[in-house]
Coordinates of C-alpha atoms in Angstrom, one line a residue:
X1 CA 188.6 -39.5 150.7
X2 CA 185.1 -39.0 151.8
X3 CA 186.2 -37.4 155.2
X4 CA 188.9 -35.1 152.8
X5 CA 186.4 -34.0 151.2
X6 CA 183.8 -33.4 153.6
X7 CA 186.4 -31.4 155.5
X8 CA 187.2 -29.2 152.6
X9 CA 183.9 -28.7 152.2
X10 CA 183.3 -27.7 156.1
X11 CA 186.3 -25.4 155.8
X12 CA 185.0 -23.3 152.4
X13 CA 181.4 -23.1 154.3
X14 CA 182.9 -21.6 157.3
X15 CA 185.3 -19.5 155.4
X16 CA 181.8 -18.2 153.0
X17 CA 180.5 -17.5 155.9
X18 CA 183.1 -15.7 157.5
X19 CA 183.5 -13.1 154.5
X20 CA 179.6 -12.7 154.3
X21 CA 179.8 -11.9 158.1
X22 CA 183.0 -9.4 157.0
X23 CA 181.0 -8.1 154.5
X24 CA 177.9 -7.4 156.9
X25 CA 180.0 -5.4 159.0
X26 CA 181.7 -3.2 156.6
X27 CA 178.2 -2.1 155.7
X28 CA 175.3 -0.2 157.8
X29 CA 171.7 -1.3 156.7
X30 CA 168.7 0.7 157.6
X31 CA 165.3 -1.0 157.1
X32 CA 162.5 1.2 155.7
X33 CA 159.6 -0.1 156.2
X34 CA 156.7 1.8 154.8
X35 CA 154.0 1.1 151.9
X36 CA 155.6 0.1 148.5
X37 CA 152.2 -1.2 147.0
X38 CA 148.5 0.1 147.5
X39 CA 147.1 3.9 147.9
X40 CA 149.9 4.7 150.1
X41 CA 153.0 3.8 147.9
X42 CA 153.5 7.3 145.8
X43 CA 154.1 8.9 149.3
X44 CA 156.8 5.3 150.4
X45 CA 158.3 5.7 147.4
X46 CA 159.6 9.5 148.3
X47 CA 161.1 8.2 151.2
X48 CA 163.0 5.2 149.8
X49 CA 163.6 7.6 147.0
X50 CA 164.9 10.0 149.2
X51 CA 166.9 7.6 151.6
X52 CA 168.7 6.1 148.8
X53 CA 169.9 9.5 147.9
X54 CA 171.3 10.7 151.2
X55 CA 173.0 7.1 151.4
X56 CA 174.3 7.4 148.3
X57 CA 176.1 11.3 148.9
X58 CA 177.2 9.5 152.1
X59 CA 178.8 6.2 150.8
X60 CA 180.7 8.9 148.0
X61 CA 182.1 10.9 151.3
X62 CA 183.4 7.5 152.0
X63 CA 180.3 6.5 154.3
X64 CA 179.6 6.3 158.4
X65 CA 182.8 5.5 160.3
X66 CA 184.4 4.1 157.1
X67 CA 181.7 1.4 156.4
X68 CA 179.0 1.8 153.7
X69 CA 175.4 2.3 154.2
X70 CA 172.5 0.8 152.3
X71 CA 168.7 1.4 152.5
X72 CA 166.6 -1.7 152.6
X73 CA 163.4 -1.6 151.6
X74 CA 160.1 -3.6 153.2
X75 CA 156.9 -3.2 151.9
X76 CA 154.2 -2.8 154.9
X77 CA 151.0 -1.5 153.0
X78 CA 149.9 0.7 155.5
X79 CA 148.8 -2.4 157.7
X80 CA 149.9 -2.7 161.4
X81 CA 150.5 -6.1 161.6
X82 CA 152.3 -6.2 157.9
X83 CA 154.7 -3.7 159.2
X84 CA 155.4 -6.0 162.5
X85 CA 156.2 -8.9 160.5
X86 CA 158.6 -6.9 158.1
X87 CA 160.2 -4.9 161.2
X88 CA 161.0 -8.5 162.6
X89 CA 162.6 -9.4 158.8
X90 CA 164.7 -6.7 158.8
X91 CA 165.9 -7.7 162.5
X92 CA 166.0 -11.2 161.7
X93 CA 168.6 -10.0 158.4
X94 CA 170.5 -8.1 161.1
X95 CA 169.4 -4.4 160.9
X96 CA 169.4 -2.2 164.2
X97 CA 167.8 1.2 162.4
X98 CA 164.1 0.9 161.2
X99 CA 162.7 4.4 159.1
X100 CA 158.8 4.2 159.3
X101 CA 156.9 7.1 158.9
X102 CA 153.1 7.1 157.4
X103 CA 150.9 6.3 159.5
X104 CA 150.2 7.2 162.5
X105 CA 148.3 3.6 163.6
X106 CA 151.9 1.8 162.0
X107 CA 153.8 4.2 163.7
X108 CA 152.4 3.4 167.1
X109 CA 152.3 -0.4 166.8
X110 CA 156.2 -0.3 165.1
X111 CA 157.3 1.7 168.5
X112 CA 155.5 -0.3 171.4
X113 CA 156.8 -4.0 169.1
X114 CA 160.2 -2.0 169.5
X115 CA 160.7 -0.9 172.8
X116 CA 159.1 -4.9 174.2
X117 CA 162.1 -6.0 171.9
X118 CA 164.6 -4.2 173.7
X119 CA 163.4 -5.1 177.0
X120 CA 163.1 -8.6 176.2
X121 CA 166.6 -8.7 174.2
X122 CA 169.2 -6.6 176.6
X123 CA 172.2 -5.4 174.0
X124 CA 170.2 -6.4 171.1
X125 CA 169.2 -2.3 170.2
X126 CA 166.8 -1.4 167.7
X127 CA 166.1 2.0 167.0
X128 CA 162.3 3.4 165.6
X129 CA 163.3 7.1 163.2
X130 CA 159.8 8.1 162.6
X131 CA 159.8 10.8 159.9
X132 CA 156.0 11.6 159.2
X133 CA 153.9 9.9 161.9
X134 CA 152.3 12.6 164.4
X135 CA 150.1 11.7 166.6
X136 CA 150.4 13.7 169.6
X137 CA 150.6 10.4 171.4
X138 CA 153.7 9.2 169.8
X139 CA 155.6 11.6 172.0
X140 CA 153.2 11.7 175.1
X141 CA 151.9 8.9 176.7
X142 CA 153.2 6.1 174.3
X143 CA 156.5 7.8 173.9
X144 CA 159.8 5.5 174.3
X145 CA 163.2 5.9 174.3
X146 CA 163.5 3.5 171.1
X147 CA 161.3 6.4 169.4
X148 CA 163.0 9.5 167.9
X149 CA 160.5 11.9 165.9
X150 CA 161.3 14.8 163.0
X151 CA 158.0 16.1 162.0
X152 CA 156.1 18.4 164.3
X153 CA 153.1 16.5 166.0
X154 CA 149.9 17.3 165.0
X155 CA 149.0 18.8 168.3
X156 CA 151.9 21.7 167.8
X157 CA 151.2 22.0 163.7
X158 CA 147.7 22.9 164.6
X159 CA 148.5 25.0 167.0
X160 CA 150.5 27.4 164.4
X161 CA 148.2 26.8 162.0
X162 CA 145.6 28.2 164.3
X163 CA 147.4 31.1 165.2
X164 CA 147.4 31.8 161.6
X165 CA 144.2 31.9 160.5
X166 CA 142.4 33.4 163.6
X167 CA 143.6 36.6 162.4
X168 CA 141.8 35.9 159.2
X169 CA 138.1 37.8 159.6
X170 CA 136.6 36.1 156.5
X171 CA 136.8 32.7 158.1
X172 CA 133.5 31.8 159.4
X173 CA 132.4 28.4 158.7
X174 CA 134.8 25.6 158.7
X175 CA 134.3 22.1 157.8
X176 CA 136.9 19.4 159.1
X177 CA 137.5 16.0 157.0
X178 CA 139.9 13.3 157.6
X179 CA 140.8 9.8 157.3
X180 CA 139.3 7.4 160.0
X181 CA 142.5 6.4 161.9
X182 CA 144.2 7.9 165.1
X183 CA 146.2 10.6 163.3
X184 CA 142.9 11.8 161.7
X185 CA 140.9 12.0 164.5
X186 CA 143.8 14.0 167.0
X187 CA 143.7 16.5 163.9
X188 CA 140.2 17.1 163.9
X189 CA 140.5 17.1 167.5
X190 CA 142.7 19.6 167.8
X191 CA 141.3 21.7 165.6
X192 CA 137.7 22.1 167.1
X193 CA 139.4 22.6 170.8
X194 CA 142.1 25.3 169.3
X195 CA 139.5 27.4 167.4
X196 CA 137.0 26.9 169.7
X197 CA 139.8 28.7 172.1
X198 CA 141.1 31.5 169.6
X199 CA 138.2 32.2 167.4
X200 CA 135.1 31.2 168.8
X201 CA 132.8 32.9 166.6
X202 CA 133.8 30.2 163.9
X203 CA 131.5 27.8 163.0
X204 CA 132.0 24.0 162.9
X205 CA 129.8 23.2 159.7
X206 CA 131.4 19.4 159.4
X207 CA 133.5 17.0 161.1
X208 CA 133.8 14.1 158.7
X209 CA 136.0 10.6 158.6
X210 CA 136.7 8.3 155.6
X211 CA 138.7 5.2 155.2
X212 CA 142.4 5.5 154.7
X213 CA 143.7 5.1 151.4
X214 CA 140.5 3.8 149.9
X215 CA 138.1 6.0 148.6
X216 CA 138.5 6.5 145.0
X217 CA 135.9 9.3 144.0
X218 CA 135.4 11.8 146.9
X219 CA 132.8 13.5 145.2
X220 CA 130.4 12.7 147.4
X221 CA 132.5 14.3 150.3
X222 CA 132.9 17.5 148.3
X223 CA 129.0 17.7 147.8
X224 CA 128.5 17.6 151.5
X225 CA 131.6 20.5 151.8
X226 CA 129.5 22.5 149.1
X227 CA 126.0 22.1 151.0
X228 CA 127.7 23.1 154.6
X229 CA 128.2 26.3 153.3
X230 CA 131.7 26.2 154.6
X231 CA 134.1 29.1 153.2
X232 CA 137.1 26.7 154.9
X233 CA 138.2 23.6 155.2
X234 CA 140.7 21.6 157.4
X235 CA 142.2 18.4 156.7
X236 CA 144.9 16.0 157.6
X237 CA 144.9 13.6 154.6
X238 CA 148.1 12.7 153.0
X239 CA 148.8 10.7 149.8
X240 CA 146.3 9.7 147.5
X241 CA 143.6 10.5 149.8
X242 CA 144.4 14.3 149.7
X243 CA 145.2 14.6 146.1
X244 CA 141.7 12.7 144.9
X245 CA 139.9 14.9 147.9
X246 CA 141.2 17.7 145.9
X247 CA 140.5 16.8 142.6
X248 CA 137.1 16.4 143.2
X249 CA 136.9 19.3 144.2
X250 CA 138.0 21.0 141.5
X251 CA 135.9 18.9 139.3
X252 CA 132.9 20.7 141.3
X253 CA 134.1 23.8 141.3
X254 CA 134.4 24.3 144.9
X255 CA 135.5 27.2 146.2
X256 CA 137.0 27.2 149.2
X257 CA 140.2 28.1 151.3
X258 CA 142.2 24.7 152.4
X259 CA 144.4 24.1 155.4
X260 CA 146.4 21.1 155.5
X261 CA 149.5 19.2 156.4
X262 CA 150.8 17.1 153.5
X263 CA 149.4 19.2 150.3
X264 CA 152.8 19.0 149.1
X265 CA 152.9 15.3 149.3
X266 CA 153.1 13.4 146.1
X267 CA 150.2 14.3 143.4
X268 CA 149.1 17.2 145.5
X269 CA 150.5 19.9 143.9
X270 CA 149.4 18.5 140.7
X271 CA 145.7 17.7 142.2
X272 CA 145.7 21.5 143.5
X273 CA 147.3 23.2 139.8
X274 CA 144.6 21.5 138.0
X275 CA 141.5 22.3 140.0
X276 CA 142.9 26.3 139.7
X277 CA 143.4 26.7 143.3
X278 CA 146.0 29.1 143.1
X279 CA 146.8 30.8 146.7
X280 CA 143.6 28.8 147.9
X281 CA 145.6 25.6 149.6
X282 CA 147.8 26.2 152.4
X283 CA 150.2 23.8 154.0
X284 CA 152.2 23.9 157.0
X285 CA 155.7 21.7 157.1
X286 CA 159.1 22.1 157.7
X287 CA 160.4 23.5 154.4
X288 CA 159.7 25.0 150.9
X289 CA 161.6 25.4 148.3
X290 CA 162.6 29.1 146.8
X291 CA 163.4 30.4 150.6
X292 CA 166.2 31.4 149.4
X293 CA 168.8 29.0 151.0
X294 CA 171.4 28.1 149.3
X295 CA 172.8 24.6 150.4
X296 CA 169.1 23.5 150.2
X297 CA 168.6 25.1 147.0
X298 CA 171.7 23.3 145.5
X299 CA 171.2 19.4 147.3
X300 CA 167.5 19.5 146.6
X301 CA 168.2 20.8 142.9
X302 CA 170.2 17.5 142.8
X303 CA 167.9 15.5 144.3
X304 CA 165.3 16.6 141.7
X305 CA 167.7 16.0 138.8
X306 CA 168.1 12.7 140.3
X307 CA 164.5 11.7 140.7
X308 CA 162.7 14.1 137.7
X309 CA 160.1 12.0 137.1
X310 CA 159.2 12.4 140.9
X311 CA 160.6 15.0 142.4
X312 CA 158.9 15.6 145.5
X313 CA 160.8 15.2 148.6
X314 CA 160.5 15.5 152.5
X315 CA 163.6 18.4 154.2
X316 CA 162.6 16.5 157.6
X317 CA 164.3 12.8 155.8
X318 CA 167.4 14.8 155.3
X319 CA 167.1 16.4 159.2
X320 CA 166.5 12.8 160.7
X321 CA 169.5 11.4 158.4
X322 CA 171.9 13.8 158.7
X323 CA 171.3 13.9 162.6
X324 CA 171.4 10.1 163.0
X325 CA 175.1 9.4 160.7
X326 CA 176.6 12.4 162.9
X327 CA 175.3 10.8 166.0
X328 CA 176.7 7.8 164.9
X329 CA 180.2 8.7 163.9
X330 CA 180.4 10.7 167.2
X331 CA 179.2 7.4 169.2
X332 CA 181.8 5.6 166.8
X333 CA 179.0 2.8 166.4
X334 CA 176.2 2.4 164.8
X335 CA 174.2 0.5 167.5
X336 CA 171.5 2.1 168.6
X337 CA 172.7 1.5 172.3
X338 CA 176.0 3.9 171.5
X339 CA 174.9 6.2 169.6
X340 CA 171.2 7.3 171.5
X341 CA 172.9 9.3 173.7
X342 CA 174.5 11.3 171.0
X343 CA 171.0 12.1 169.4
X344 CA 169.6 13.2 172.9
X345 CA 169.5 16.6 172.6
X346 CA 171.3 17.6 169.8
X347 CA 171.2 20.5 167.8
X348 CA 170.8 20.7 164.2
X349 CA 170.9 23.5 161.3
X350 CA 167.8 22.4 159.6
X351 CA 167.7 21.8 156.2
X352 CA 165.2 24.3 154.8
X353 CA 166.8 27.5 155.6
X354 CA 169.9 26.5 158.0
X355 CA 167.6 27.8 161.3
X356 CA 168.6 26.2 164.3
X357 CA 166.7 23.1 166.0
X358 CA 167.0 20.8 168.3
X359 CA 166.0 17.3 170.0
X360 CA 164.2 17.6 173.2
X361 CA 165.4 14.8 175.7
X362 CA 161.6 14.4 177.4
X363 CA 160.0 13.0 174.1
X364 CA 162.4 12.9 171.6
X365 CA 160.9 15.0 169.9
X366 CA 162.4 17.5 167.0
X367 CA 161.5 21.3 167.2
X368 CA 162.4 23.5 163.9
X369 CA 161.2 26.5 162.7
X370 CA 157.8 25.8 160.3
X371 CA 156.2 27.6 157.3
X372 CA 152.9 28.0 155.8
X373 CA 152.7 28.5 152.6
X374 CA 150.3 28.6 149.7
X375 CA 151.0 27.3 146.3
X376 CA 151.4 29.5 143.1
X377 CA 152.6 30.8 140.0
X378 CA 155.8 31.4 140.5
X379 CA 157.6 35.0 140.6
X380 CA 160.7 36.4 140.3
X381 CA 163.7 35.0 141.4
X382 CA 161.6 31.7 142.3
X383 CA 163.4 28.7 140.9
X384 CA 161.8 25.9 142.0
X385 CA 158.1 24.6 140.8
X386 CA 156.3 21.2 142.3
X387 CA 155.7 18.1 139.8
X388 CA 156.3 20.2 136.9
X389 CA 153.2 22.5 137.8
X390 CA 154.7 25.5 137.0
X391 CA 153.7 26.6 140.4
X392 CA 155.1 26.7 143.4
X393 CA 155.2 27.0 147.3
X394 CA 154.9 30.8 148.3
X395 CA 155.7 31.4 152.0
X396 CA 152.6 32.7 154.2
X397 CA 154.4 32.6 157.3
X398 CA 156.9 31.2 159.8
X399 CA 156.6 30.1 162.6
X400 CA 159.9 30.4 164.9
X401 CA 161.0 26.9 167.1
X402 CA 160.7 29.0 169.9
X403 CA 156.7 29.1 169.4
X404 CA 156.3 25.5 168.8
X405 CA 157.3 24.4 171.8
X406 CA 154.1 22.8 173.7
X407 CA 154.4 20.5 176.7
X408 CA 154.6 16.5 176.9
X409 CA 153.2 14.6 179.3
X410 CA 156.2 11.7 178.4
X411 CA 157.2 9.8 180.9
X412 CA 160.2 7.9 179.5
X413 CA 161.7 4.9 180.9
X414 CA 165.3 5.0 179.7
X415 CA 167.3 1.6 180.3

């Protein structure tokens, strides 16, 4: 009886396990592992946000080569080493497709635990989608083939952001702050070298670091902006750090133009409405809403129905997504080994206004057309504010694909 019954017991085991394994392979899971908790969670939230909404329009379409997809979601803080202990979760639970984007420091310790992986695990593929992380060296000398990018590096945002505001004569004296991490400091970097090249009549009045996603009261920063007598300034913060940065300053009444990357990252657009900077902070990305674009217009109007209470969003999650599923239903498979290939080079209506872009095969690297904008009141015909402001992004500029493309010193070992 014993033996019966330990039998029986063996069998339902093995046949539990057998229809979990079933059910794991009707179903794709991408791991996203960014910060859920601490200063950086408004801006992790977006993405998972954001994620769980493509998945969702893609498991209604019936999902990815007839198996449904599903976000999971690993909290990394903002901490290298976190983020390396919940990338090797997610591959312990069986996932093949990490999203990571913020962070640049993250971003570069995700890729190289990635690519040693592969090397050590032949046929056991992961694949790095980095959405938001742009240091230039990400795509130059620590590139991989493991590592695909959708947001423009810093190197070639600053280098249309430049071109726009050396035409601007009443420019003079520009002060440069930025968290203290790699991505900060190739921003600043950039920055002094490019105007130093195209304006050199402007003055560098500041070059200032803070921590990443700790400072609470930057008033102290903005008193040091107000007594460089800087009429500019120029920043890479995201997140919390850019919207408190910009608070205090309107708290101070500082009056100054802003250049950034991410003022249209969560709180931002709130931060800039209520210190009155109206036409006074410009941001350079890969998409706006009210251009006019009417498959944007109508999924981001349901994204924002979706999320109201938060309904910022990034057009480069919905590039990277929608370029990785048709990769993967090409390749027939949704291993990273199979469906690479696919991604190498492919081009890709993007999302913002359905302008062609592509991947480059050196870097993996995503080129797109970008716009600088300024935010507003809106006008006429302009459907679309940010977090309820009432204001909205007003296009400055853009800047075709064709003049983003700067050179990579990549070296890629493909397997």
């Amino acid at each position: 009886m014993r033996t019966f019954i330990g039998s029986a017991a063996l069998a339902l085991a093995m046949l539990g396990s057998t229809a979990l394994s079933a059910m794991a392979q009707e179903t794709i899971k991408i791991g996203y592992v960014d910060p859920l908790s601490g200063g950086g969670a408004s801006i992790g939230q977006i993405g998972l946000n954001q994620l769980n909404f493509i998945a969702d329009e893609v498991n209604a379409r019936g999902g990815i080569n007839g198996k449904q997809v599903q976000i999971v979601g690993y909290d990394n803080q903002t901490n290298p080493q976190i983020s390396l202990v919940q990338v090797q979760k997610a591959i312990d639970e069986g996932i093949q497709v990490i999203v990571q984007g913020n962070g640049s420091s993250v971003a570069v310790a995700v890729s190289d635990f990635i690519t040693k992986y592969n090397e050590r695990n032949p046929g056991e593929n992961i694949v790095h989608l980095n959405y938001a992380a742009i240091d230039p060296v990400l795509t130059n000398e620590k590139c991989s083939y493991w590592h695909f990018t959708w947001d423009a590096s810093a190197d070639i945002k600053m280098e249309a952001l430049t071109n726009f505001m050396k035409d601007k004569e009443d420019i003079k004296k520009v002060y440069l702050i930025s968290q203290d991490y790699s991505f900060g400091h190739a921003v600043a970097g950039a920055a002094k070298r490019m105007l130093n090249e195209k304006r050199p009549d402007i003055e560098i009045v500041g070059d200032e670091y803070h921590p990443l996603v700790r400072i609470t009261d930057f008033a102290p920063y903005v008193a040091k902006i107000r007594a460089s007598g800087a009429d500019t300034v120029i920043t890479g913060n995201w997140g919390q750090d850019l919207a408190l940065l910009i608070k205090a300053a309107g708290e101070t009444g500082l009056d100054v133009d802003w250049y950034t990357f991410y003022a249209g990252g969560a709180g931002a657009p709130t931060a800039i409405k209520q210190a009155n900077l109206e036409n006074k902070v410009f941001q350079i990305n890969e998409g706006i809403n009210n251009l006019g674009y009417g498959p944007a217009e109508e999924r981001a109007g349901a994204y924002m129905e979706r999320f109201s209470s938060a309904p910022v969003y990034f057009p480069r999650v919905f590039n990277m997504m929608d370029m990785v599923f048709k990769a993967m239903e090409e390749a027939g498979s949704e291993d990273p080994g199979d469906f690479i290939p696919k991604l190498v080079e492919m081009k890709h209506d993007s999302f913002a206004k359905g302008e062609e872009g592509f991947m480059r095969a050196d870097d993996h690297q995503f080129f797109q057309p970008l716009y600088i904008a300024a935010l507003g009141e809106l006008g006429e015909g302009e459907k679309f504010d940010e977090e309820h402001t009432g204001w909205g992004w007003k296009l400055a500029a853009t800047v075709p694909t064709e003049d983003t493309l700067l050179p990579t010193t990549c070296e890629m070992e493909r397997p």
